[in-house]
């Protein structure tokens, strides 16, 4: 059985993903006229994996300076450039404004849905606390 805090944390991660994806899609739209710009999107699986790994906060401990050093790769692997070579314009830009607007709408609806679920979960716990006297 999933407890209250795990559920709220899951909603938080879903909202974080939607927020980050919104930023990326908005950036795609803003660069619709930039020559050579390639469309980007957020890879959900990589974002989730990165999110889960951040929770663990495992630190590499070494006892000798000759041991393998922890890699400090700060590159975000969850953002990927989409292969849209079939729809490339003459200026090598791959942004299709209608497609990006559709993704933005879909992402906004997803964000609203998760927000509503989170609100309902919090209201359930408010009710339990108030009625539990």
Short mmCIF file of C-alpha atoms in Angstrom, two decimals:
data_model
loop_
_atom_site.label_atom_id
_atom_site.label_comp_id
_atom_site.label_asym_id
_atom_site.label_seq_id
_atom_site.Cartn_x
_atom_site.Cartn_y
_atom_site.Cartn_z
CA UNK A 1 0.00 0.00 0.00
CA UNK A 2 1.33 3.43 -0.94
CA UNK A 3 1.38 5.96 1.88
CA UNK A 4 0.36 9.61 1.71
CA UNK A 5 3.87 11.01 1.41
CA UNK A 6 4.85 8.62 -1.39
CA UNK A 7 1.74 9.60 -3.32
CA UNK A 8 2.38 13.32 -2.91
CA UNK A 9 6.02 12.81 -3.92
CA UNK A 10 4.86 10.99 -7.05
CA UNK A 11 2.58 13.90 -7.95
CA UNK A 12 5.47 16.31 -7.34
CA UNK A 13 7.70 14.40 -9.75
CA UNK A 14 4.94 14.35 -12.37
CA UNK A 15 4.46 18.11 -12.00
CA UNK A 16 8.22 18.69 -12.19
CA UNK A 17 8.36 16.70 -15.44
CA UNK A 18 5.43 18.62 -16.93
CA UNK A 19 6.95 21.96 -15.89
CA UNK A 20 10.34 21.11 -17.41
CA UNK A 21 8.70 19.83 -20.60
CA UNK A 22 6.67 23.06 -20.83
CA UNK A 23 9.91 25.07 -20.69
CA UNK A 24 11.46 22.96 -23.46
CA UNK A 25 8.41 23.17 -25.74
CA UNK A 26 8.19 26.93 -25.16
CA UNK A 27 11.85 27.20 -26.09
CA UNK A 28 11.14 25.26 -29.29
CA UNK A 29 8.34 27.70 -30.17
CA UNK A 30 10.54 30.70 -29.38
CA UNK A 31 13.20 29.34 -31.75
CA UNK A 32 10.82 28.61 -34.63
CA UNK A 33 12.62 31.13 -36.84
CA UNK A 34 16.18 30.39 -35.68
CA UNK A 35 18.21 28.90 -38.52
CA UNK A 36 19.66 25.49 -37.68
CA UNK A 37 17.62 25.01 -34.49
CA UNK A 38 16.66 21.39 -33.77
CA UNK A 39 13.48 20.47 -31.88
CA UNK A 40 14.03 19.16 -28.36
CA UNK A 41 11.74 17.23 -26.05
CA UNK A 42 11.92 15.68 -22.61
CA UNK A 43 12.51 11.95 -22.37
CA UNK A 44 10.19 10.83 -19.58
CA UNK A 45 12.10 7.65 -18.73
CA UNK A 46 15.46 9.45 -18.43
CA UNK A 47 13.88 12.26 -16.39
CA UNK A 48 12.28 9.74 -14.01
CA UNK A 49 15.53 7.82 -13.64
CA UNK A 50 17.43 11.03 -12.89
CA UNK A 51 14.76 11.97 -10.35
CA UNK A 52 15.01 8.62 -8.62
CA UNK A 53 18.81 8.74 -8.55
CA UNK A 54 18.79 12.18 -6.94
CA UNK A 55 16.78 10.80 -4.05
CA UNK A 56 19.39 8.18 -3.26
CA UNK A 57 22.19 10.76 -2.87
CA UNK A 58 24.84 8.07 -2.97
CA UNK A 59 28.33 9.40 -2.57
CA UNK A 60 31.41 7.66 -3.91
CA UNK A 61 33.80 7.05 -1.02
CA UNK A 62 37.45 6.39 -1.80
CA UNK A 63 40.24 5.44 0.54
CA UNK A 64 43.12 6.15 -1.81
CA UNK A 65 43.76 8.95 -4.31
CA UNK A 66 44.43 6.33 -7.00
CA UNK A 67 40.84 5.07 -6.81
CA UNK A 68 38.32 5.89 -9.51
CA UNK A 69 37.00 9.42 -9.11
CA UNK A 70 33.33 10.26 -9.17
CA UNK A 71 32.32 11.70 -12.51
CA UNK A 72 30.83 15.15 -12.22
CA UNK A 73 28.70 15.01 -15.33
CA UNK A 74 26.09 17.73 -15.02
CA UNK A 75 24.67 17.17 -18.49
CA UNK A 76 20.93 16.55 -18.48
CA UNK A 77 20.41 13.26 -20.35
CA UNK A 78 16.65 13.58 -20.17
CA UNK A 79 16.59 16.33 -22.81
CA UNK A 80 16.95 14.89 -26.27
CA UNK A 81 17.08 16.34 -29.74
CA UNK A 82 14.35 14.75 -31.80
CA UNK A 83 15.15 13.30 -35.21
CA UNK A 84 12.94 15.31 -37.51
CA UNK A 85 15.09 15.18 -40.63
CA UNK A 86 12.03 14.52 -42.78
CA UNK A 87 10.49 17.89 -41.95
CA UNK A 88 13.62 20.04 -42.03
CA UNK A 89 13.25 23.43 -43.72
CA UNK A 90 15.78 25.02 -46.03
CA UNK A 91 17.38 26.85 -43.08
CA UNK A 92 17.88 23.48 -41.29
CA UNK A 93 15.28 24.39 -38.60
CA UNK A 94 13.06 21.45 -37.58
CA UNK A 95 10.38 23.31 -35.59
CA UNK A 96 6.82 22.67 -36.74
CA UNK A 97 4.88 25.38 -34.91
CA UNK A 98 1.51 23.58 -35.13
CA UNK A 99 2.98 20.39 -33.72
CA UNK A 100 4.70 22.27 -30.89
CA UNK A 101 1.50 24.15 -30.01
CA UNK A 102 -0.33 20.83 -29.87
CA UNK A 103 2.35 19.39 -27.56
CA UNK A 104 2.11 22.51 -25.39
CA UNK A 105 -1.67 22.12 -25.08
CA UNK A 106 -1.37 18.40 -24.30
CA UNK A 107 1.29 19.11 -21.67
CA UNK A 108 -0.85 21.87 -20.09
CA UNK A 109 -3.80 19.49 -19.82
CA UNK A 110 -1.54 16.87 -18.24
CA UNK A 111 -0.23 19.43 -15.72
CA UNK A 112 -3.78 20.54 -14.87
CA UNK A 113 -4.89 16.93 -14.39
CA UNK A 114 -2.02 16.07 -12.06
CA UNK A 115 -2.58 19.33 -10.14
CA UNK A 116 -6.23 18.41 -9.69
CA UNK A 117 -5.33 14.94 -8.43
CA UNK A 118 -2.81 16.42 -5.99
CA UNK A 119 -5.39 18.91 -4.75
CA UNK A 120 -7.92 16.11 -4.20
CA UNK A 121 -5.33 14.06 -2.29
CA UNK A 122 -4.52 16.99 -0.01
CA UNK A 123 -8.23 17.69 0.54
CA UNK A 124 -8.78 14.06 1.53
CA UNK A 125 -6.11 14.37 4.21
CA UNK A 126 -7.50 17.72 5.37
CA UNK A 127 -10.87 16.05 5.83
CA UNK A 128 -9.34 13.15 7.76
CA UNK A 129 -7.49 15.55 10.05
CA UNK A 130 -10.53 17.79 10.68
CA UNK A 131 -13.00 14.95 11.19
CA UNK A 132 -10.60 12.88 13.28
CA UNK A 133 -11.15 14.90 16.45
#
